[in-house]
mmCIF file of C-alpha atoms and ligand atoms in Angstrom:
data_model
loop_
_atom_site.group_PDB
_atom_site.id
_atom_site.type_symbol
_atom_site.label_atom_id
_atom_site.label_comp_id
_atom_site.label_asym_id
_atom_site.label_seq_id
_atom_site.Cartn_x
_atom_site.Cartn_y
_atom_site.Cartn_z
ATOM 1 C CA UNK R 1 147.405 155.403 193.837
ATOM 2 C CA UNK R 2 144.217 156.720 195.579
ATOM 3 C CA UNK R 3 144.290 160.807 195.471
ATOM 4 C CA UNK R 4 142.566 161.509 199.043
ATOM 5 C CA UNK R 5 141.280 164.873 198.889
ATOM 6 C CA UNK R 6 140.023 164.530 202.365
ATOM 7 C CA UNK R 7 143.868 163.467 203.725
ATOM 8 C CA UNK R 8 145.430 166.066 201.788
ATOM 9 C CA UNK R 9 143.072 168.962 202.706
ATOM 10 C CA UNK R 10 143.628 168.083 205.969
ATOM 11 C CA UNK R 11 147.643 168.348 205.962
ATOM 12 C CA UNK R 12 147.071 171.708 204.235
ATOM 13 C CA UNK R 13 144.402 172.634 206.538
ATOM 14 C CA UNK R 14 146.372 171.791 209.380
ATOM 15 C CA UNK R 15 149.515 173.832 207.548
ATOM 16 C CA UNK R 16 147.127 176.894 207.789
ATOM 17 C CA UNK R 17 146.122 176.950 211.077
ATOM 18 C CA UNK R 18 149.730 177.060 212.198
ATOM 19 C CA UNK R 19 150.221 180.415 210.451
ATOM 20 C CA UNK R 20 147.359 182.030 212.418
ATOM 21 C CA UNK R 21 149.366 182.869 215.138
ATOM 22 C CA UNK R 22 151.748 184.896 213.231
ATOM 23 C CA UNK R 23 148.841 186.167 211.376
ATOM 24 C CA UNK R 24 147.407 187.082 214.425
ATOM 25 C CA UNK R 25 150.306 188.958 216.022
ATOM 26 C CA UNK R 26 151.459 190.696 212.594
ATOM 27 C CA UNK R 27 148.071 191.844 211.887
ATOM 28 C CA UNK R 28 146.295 192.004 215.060
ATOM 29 C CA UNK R 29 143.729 189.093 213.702
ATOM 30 C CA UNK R 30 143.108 186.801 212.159
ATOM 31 C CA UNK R 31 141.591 186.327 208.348
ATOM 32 C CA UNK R 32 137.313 186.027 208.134
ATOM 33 C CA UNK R 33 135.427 184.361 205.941
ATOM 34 C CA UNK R 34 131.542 185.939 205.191
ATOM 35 C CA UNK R 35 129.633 183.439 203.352
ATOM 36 C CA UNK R 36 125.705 184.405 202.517
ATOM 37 C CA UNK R 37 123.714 181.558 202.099
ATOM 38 C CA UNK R 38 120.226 182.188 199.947
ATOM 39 C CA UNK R 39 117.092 179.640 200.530
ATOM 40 C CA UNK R 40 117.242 176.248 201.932
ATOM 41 C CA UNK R 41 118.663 174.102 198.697
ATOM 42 C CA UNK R 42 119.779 171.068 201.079
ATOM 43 C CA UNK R 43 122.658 170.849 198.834
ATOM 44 C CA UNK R 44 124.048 174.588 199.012
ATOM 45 C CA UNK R 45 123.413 174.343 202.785
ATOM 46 C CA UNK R 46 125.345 170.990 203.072
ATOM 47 C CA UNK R 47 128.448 173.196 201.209
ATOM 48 C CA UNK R 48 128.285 176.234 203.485
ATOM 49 C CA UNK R 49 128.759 174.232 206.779
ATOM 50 C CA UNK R 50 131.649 172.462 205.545
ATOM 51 C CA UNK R 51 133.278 175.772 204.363
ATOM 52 C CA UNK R 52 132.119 177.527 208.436
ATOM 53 C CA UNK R 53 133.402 174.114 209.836
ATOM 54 C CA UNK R 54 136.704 174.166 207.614
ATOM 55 C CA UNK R 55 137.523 178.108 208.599
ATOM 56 C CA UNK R 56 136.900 176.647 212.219
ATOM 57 C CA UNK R 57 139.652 173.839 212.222
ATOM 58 C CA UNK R 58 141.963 176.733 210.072
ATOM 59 C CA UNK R 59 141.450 178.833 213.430
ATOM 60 C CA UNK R 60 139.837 181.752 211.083
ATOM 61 C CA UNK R 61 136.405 183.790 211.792
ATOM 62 C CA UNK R 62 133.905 183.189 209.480
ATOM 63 C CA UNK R 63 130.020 185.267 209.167
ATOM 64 C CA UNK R 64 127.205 183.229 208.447
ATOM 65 C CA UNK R 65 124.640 185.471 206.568
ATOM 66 C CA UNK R 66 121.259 183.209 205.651
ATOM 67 C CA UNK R 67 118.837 184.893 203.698
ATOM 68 C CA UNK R 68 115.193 184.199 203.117
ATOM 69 C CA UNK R 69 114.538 182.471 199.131
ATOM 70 C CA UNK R 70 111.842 185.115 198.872
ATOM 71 C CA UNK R 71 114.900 187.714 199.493
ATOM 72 C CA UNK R 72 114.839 190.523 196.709
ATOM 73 C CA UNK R 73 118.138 191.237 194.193
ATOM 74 C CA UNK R 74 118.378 194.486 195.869
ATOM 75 C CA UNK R 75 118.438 193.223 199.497
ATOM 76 C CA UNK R 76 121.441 190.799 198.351
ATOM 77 C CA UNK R 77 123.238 193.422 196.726
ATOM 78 C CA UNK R 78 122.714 195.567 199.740
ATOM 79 C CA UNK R 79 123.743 192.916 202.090
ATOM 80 C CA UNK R 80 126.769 192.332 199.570
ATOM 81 C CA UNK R 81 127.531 196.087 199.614
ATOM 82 C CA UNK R 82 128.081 196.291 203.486
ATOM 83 C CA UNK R 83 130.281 193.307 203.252
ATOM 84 C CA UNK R 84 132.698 194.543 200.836
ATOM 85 C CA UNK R 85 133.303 197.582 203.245
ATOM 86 C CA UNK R 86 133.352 195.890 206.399
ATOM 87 C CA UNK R 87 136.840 196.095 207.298
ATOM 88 C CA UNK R 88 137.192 192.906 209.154
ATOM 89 C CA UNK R 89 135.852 190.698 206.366
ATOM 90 C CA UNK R 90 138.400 189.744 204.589
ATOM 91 C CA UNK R 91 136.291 187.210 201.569
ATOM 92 C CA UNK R 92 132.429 187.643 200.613
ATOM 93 C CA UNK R 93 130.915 184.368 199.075
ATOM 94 C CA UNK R 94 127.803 184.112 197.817
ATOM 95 C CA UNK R 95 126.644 180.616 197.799
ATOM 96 C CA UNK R 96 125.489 179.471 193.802
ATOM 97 C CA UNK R 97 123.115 178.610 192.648
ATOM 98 C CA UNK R 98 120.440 181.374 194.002
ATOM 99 C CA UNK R 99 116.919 181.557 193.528
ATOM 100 C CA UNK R 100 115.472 182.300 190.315
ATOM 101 C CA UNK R 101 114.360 185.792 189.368
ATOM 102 C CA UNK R 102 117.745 187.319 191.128
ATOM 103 C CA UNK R 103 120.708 187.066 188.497
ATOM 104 C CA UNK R 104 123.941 185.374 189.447
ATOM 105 C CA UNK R 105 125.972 187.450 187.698
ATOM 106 C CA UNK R 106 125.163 190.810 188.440
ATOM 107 C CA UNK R 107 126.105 189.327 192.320
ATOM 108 C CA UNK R 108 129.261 188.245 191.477
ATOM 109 C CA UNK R 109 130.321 191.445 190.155
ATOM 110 C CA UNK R 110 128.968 193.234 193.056
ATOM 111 C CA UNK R 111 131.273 191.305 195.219
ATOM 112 C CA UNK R 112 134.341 193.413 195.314
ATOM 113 C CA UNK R 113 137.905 191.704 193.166
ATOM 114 C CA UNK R 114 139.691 192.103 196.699
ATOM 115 C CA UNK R 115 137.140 189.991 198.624
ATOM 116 C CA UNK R 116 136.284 187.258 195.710
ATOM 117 C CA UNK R 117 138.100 183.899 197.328
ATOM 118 C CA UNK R 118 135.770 181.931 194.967
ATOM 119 C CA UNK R 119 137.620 183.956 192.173
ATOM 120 C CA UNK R 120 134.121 184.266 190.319
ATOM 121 C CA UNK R 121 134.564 188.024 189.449
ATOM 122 C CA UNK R 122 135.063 189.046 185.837
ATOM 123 C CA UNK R 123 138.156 190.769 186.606
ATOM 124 C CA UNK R 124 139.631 187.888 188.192
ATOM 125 C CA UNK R 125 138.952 185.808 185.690
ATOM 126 C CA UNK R 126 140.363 188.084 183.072
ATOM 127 C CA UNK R 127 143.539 188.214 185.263
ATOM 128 C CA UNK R 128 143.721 184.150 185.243
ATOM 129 C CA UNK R 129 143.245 184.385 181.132
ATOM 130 C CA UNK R 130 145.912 187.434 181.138
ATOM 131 C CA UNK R 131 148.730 185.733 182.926
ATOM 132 C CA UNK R 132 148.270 188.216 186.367
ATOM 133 C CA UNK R 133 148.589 187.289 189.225
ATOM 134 C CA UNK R 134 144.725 186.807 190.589
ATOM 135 C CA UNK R 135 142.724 184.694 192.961
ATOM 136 C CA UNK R 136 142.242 181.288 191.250
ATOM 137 C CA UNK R 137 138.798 179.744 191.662
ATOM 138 C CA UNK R 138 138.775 177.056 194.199
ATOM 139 C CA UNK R 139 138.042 173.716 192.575
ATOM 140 C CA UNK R 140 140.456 174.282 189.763
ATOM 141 C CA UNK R 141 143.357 175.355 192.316
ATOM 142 C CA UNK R 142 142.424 172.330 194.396
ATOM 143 C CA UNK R 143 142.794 169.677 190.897
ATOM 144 C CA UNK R 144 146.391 171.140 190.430
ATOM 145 C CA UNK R 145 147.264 170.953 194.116
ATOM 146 C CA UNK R 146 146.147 167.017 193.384
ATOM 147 C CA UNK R 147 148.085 166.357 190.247
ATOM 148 C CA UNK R 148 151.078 168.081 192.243
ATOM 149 C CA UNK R 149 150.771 165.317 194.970
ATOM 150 C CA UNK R 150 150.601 162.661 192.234
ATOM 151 C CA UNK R 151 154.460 163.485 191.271
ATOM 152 C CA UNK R 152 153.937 163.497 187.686
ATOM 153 C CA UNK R 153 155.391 166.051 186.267
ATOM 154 C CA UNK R 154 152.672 168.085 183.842
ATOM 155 C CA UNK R 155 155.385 169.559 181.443
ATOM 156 C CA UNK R 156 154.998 168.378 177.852
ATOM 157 C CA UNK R 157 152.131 165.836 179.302
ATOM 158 C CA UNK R 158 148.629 165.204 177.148
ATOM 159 C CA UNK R 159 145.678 166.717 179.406
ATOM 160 C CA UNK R 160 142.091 166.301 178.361
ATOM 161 C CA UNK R 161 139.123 168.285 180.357
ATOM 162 C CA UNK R 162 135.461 167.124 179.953
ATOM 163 C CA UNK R 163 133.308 169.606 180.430
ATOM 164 C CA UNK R 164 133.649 173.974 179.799
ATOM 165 C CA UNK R 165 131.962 175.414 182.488
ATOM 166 C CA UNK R 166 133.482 179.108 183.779
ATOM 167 C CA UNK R 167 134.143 177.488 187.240
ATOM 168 C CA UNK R 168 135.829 173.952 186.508
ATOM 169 C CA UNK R 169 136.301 173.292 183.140
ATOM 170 C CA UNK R 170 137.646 175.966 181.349
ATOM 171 C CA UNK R 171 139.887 177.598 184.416
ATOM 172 C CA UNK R 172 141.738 174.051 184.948
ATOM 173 C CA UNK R 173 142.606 174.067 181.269
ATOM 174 C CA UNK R 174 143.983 177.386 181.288
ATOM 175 C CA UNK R 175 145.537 176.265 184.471
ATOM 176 C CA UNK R 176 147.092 173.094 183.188
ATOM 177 C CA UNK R 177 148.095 174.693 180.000
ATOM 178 C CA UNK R 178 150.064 177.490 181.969
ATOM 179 C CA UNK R 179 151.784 173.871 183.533
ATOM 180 C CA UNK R 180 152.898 173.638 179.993
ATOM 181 C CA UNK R 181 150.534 170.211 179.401
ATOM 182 C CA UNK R 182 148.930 170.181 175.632
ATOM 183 C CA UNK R 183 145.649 170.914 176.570
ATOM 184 C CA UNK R 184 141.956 169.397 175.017
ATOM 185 C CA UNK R 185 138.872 170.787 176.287
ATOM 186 C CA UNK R 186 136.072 168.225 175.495
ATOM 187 C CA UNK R 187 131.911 168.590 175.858
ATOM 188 C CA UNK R 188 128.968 167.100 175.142
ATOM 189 C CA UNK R 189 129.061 167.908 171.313
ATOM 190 C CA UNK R 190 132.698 166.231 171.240
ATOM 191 C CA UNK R 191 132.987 163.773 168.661
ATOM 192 C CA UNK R 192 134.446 160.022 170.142
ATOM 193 C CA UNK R 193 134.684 161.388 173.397
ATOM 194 C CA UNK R 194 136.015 157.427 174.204
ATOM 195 C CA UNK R 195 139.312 158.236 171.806
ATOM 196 C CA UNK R 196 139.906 161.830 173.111
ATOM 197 C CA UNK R 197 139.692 160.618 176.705
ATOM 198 C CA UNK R 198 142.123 157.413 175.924
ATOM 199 C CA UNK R 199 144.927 160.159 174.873
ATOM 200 C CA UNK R 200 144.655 161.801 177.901
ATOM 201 C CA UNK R 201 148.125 161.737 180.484
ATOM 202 C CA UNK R 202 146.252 163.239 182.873
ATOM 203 C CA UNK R 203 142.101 163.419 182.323
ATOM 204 C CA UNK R 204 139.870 165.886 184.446
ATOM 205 C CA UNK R 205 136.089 164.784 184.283
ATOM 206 C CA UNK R 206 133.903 168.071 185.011
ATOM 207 C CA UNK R 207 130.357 166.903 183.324
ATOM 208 C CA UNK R 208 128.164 166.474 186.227
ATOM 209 C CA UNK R 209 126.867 162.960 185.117
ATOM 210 C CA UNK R 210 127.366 159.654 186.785
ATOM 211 C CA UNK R 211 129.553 157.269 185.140
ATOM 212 C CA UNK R 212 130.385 158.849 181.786
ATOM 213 C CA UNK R 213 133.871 158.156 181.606
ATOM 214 C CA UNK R 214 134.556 154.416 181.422
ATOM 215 C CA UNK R 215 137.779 152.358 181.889
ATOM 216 C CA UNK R 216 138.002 151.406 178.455
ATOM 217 C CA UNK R 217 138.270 155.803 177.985
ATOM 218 C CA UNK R 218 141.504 155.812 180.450
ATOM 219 C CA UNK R 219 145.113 155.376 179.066
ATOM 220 C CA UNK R 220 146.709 153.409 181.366
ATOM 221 C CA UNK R 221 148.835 154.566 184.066
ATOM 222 C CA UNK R 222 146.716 158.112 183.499
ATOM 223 C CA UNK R 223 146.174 160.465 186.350
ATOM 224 C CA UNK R 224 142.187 160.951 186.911
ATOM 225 C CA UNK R 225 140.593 163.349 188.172
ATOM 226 C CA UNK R 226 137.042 163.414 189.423
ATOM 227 C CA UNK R 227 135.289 166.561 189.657
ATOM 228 C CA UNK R 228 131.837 165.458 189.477
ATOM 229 C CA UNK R 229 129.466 165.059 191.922
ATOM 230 C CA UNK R 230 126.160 163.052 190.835
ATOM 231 C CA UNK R 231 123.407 161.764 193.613
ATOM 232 C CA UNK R 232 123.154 158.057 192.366
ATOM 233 C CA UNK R 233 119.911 155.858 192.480
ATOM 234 C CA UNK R 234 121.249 154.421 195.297
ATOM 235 C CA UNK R 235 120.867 157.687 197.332
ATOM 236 C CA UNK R 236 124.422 158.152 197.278
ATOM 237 C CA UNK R 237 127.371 160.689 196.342
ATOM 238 C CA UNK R 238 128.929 159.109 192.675
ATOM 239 C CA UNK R 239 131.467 160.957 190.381
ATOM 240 C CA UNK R 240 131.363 161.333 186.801
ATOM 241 C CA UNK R 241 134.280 158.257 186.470
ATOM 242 C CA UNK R 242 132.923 154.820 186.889
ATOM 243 C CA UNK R 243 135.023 154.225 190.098
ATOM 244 C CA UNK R 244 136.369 150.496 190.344
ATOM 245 C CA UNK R 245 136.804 149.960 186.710
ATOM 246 C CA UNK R 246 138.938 152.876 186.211
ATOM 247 C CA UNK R 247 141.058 152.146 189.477
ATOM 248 C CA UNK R 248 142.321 149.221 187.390
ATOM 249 C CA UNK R 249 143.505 151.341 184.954
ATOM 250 C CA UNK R 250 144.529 154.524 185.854
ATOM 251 C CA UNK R 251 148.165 155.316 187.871
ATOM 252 C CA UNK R 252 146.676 157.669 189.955
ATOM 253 C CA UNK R 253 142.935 158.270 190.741
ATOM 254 C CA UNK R 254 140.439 160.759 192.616
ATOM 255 C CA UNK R 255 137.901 158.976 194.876
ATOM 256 C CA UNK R 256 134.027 160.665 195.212
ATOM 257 C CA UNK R 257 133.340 161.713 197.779
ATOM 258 C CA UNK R 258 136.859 162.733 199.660
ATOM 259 C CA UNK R 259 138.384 163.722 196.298
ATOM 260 C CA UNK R 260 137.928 167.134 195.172
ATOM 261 C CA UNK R 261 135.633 168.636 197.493
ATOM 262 C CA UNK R 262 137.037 167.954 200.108
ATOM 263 C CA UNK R 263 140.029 170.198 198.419
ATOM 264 C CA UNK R 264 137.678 172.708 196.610
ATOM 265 C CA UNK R 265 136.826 174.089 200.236
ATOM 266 C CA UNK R 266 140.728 173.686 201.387
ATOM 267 C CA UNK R 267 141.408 176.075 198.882
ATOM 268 C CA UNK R 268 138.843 178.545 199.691
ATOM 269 C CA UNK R 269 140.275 178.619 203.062
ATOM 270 C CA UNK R 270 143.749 179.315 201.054
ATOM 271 C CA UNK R 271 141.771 181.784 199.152
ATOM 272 C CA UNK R 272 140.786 183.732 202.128
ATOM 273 C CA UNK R 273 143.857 184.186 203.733
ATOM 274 C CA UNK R 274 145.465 185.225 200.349
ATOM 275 C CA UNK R 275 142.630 187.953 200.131
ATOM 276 C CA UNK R 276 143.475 188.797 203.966
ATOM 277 C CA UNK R 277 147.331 189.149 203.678
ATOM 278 C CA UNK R 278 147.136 191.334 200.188
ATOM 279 C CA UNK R 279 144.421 194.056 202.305
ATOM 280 C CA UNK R 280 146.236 194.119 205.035
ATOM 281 C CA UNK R 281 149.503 194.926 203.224
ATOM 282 C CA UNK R 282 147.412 197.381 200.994
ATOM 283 C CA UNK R 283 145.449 198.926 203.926
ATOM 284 C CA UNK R 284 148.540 199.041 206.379
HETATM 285 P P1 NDP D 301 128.211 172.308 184.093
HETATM 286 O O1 NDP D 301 126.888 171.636 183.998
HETATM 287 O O2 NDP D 301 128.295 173.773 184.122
HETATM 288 O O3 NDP D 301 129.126 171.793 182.886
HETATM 289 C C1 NDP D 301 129.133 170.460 182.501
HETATM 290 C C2 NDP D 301 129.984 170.290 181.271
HETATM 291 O O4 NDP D 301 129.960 168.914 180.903
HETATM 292 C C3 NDP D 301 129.500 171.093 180.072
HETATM 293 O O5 NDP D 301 130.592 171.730 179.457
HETATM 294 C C4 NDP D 301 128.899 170.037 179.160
HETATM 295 O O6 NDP D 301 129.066 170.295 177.779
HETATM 296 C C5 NDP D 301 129.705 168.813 179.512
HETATM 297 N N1 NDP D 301 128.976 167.589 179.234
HETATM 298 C C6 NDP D 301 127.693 167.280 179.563
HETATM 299 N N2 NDP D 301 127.398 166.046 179.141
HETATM 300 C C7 NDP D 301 128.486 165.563 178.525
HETATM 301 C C8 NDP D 301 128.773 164.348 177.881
HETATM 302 N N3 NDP D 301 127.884 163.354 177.796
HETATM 303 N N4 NDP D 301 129.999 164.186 177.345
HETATM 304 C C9 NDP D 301 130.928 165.173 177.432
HETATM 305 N N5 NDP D 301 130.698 166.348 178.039
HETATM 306 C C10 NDP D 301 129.488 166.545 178.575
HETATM 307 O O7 NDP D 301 128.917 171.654 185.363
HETATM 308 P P2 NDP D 301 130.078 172.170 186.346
HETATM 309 O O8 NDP D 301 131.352 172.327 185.590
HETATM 310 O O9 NDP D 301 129.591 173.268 187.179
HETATM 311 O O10 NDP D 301 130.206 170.883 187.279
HETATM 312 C C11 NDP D 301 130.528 169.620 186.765
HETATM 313 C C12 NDP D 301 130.392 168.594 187.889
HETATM 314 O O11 NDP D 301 131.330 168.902 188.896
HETATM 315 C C13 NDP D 301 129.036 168.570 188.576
HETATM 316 O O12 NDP D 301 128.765 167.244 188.982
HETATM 317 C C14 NDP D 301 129.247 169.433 189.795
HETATM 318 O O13 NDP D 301 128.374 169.091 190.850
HETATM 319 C C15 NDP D 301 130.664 169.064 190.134
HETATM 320 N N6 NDP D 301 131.385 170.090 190.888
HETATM 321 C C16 NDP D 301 132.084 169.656 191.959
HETATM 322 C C17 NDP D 301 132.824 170.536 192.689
HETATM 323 C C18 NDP D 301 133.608 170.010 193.826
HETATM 324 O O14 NDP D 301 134.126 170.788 194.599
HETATM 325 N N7 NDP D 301 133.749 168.707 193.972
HETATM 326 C C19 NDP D 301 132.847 171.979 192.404
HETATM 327 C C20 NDP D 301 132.135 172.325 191.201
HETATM 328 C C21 NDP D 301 131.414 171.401 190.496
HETATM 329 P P3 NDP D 301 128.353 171.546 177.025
HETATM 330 O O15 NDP D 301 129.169 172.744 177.397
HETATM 331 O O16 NDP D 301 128.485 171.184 175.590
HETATM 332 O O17 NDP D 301 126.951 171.593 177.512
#
C-alpha cells in the first residue's frame, strides 16, 4: 500500500472548503492565513506558494508578507506584532529558516499562542508535552493522519522515530506514544540503528539524509513513513527511505515527493481554521 499524501490532502482539503460556507455565514468570514516570507531561499519560497495556493483551493484568505534578507530582527518583530493584533488574521507563520544574525526563536515566541498554526510556540509545545489540548505542529499531525488511513491500529504497536528535532521528531513520538504505541526515538549517535529500525511496527524516518534507511532495516509488513526531503544528485526530490527496496518490504509506505508534504501543508490549513474557530468563539 502506497500512502499518497497528495490524494489524501486533497480529500481533506476538499472536506475543508465545504465548511467555509458555514464558516462564512456563522462568523461573517472566512479563516486567513498571514504567512511572512524572509529572503529569497528558493526552497522556503517553493513552501510558501504551496501553503497561499492550498488556503486558495480551501476557499480561505491568506496575506503574503515578503521581506527583504537584509530585513532587521526588529522590523520582523514589528511586522509580527501588527499581525498578532490584526483582527482578521486568524494564523501568523513565519517561514524557517531566516537569515542569519535574526534569531528564530525569539520570532516564534513573538508570534502570539492563539495565532501559531505551525504550533512552534513554547507554550504550545508545553501543552502537547502536558496532555492540553494545543495546536499540534503540522508535519507531525499530518504522519498520524497517514498511519490513521493505513488502518493499523497503533495501540500496543512498536514505533521507532529517526531523528529528534523539536518540529518532527520528537512531537510525533509524543504523538504516537499518546496512541498508546511503545515508542523509540533514534539519532545519529544510536547504536545499530539497522536492529532498532527492524523492530519497528510502524517506523517514521525524520533525518534529512537520502537513503539512510534500507530494506534490510524494515520489518516486514511495517508501516513507513517518510519525512525526509533530500535534493538527490540527480537534481531531484528523494526521502530519507531508499524507495523501491523498501516498497518490497514494508505493508504500507510513504512516497517522496506526494507523501508528507503534501499533508504537512493540509494540516496547516487544518491548523488555521482551528486557530479561527477558537478566536472567534473567544472574541464573540
Ligand atoms: P534535523 O536536521 O533537525 O534533525 C535530523 C535528525 O536526524 C537529528 O535528530 C539527527 O540526530 C538525526 N540523524 C542525522 N543523521 C542520522 C543518522 N545517520 N542516523 C540516525 N539519525 C540521524 O531535521 P528535521 O527533523 O527538521 O527534518 C528531517 C527531514 O525531514 C529533512 O529532510 C527535512 O527537510 C524534512 N522535513 C520535511 C517536512 C515535510 O513536510 N515533508 C517537514 C519538516 C522536515 P542528532 O539529533 O543526533 O543530530
Amino acid at each position: 500500500m502506497i500512502i499518497s499524501g497528495t490524494e489524501l490532502s486533497a480529500r481533506l482539503k476538499a472536506e475543508m472548503a465545504a465548511q467555509m460556507p458555514q464558516l462564512e455565514k456563522e462568523y461573517g468570514r472566512v479563516p486567513c492565513l498571514a504567512v511572512i516570507l524572509v529572503g529569497e531561499n528558493p526552497a522556503s519560497q517553493s513552501y510558501v506558494k504551496g501553503k497561499i495556493k492550498a488556503c486558495e483551493v480551501v476557499g480561505m484568505t491568506s496575506l503574503l508578507i515578503t521581506m527583504d534578507a537584509s530585513v532587521s530582527e526588529a522590523e520582523l518583530l514589528a511586522k509580527i506584532a501588527e499581525l498578532n493584533a490584526a483582527p482578521d488574521v486568524d494564523g501568523v507563520l513565519v517561514q524557517l529558516p531566516l537569515p542569519a544574525g535574526i534569531d528564530e526563536s525569539k520570532v516564534i515566541d513573538a508570534i502570539s499562542v492563539e495565532k501559531d498554526v505551525d504550533g512552534f510556540h513554547p507554550s504550545n509545545v508545553a501543552k502537547l508535552w502536558l496532555n492540553e489540548p494545543c495546536i499540534l505542529p503540522c508535519t507531525p499531525k499530518g504522519i498520524m493522519k497517514m498511519i490513521e488511513e493505513t488502518g493499523i491500529q497503533v495501540k500496543g504497536k512498536k514505533a521507532v522515530v529517526v531523528g529528534r528535532s523539536n518540529i518532527v521528531g520528537k512531537p510525533v513520538a509524543k504523538l504516537l506514544l499518546d496512541a498508546n504505541a511503545t515508542v523509540t526515538i533514534a539519532h545519529s549517535r544510536t547504536e545499530d540503528l539497522a536492529a532498532v529500525c527492524r523492530e519497528a511496527d510502524i517506523l517514521v524516518a525524520a533525518v534529512g539524509k537520502e537513503a539512510v534507511i534500507t530494506a534490510d532495516m524494515i520489518k516486514p509488513g511495517a508501516v513507513v513513513i517518510d519525512v525526509g526531503v533530500n535534493r538527490g544528485a540527480d537534481g531531484k526530490l528523494h526521502g530519507d527511505v531508499d524507495f523501491a527496496g523498501a516498497v518490497e518490504v514494508a505493508g504500507a509506505i510513504t512516497p517522496v515527493p506526494g507523501g508528507v508534504g503534501p499533508m504537512t501543508i493540509c494540516m496547516l490549513m487544518s491548523n488555521t481554521i482551528e486557530c479561527f474557530k477558537k478566536r472567534m468563539t473567544v472574541n464573540g
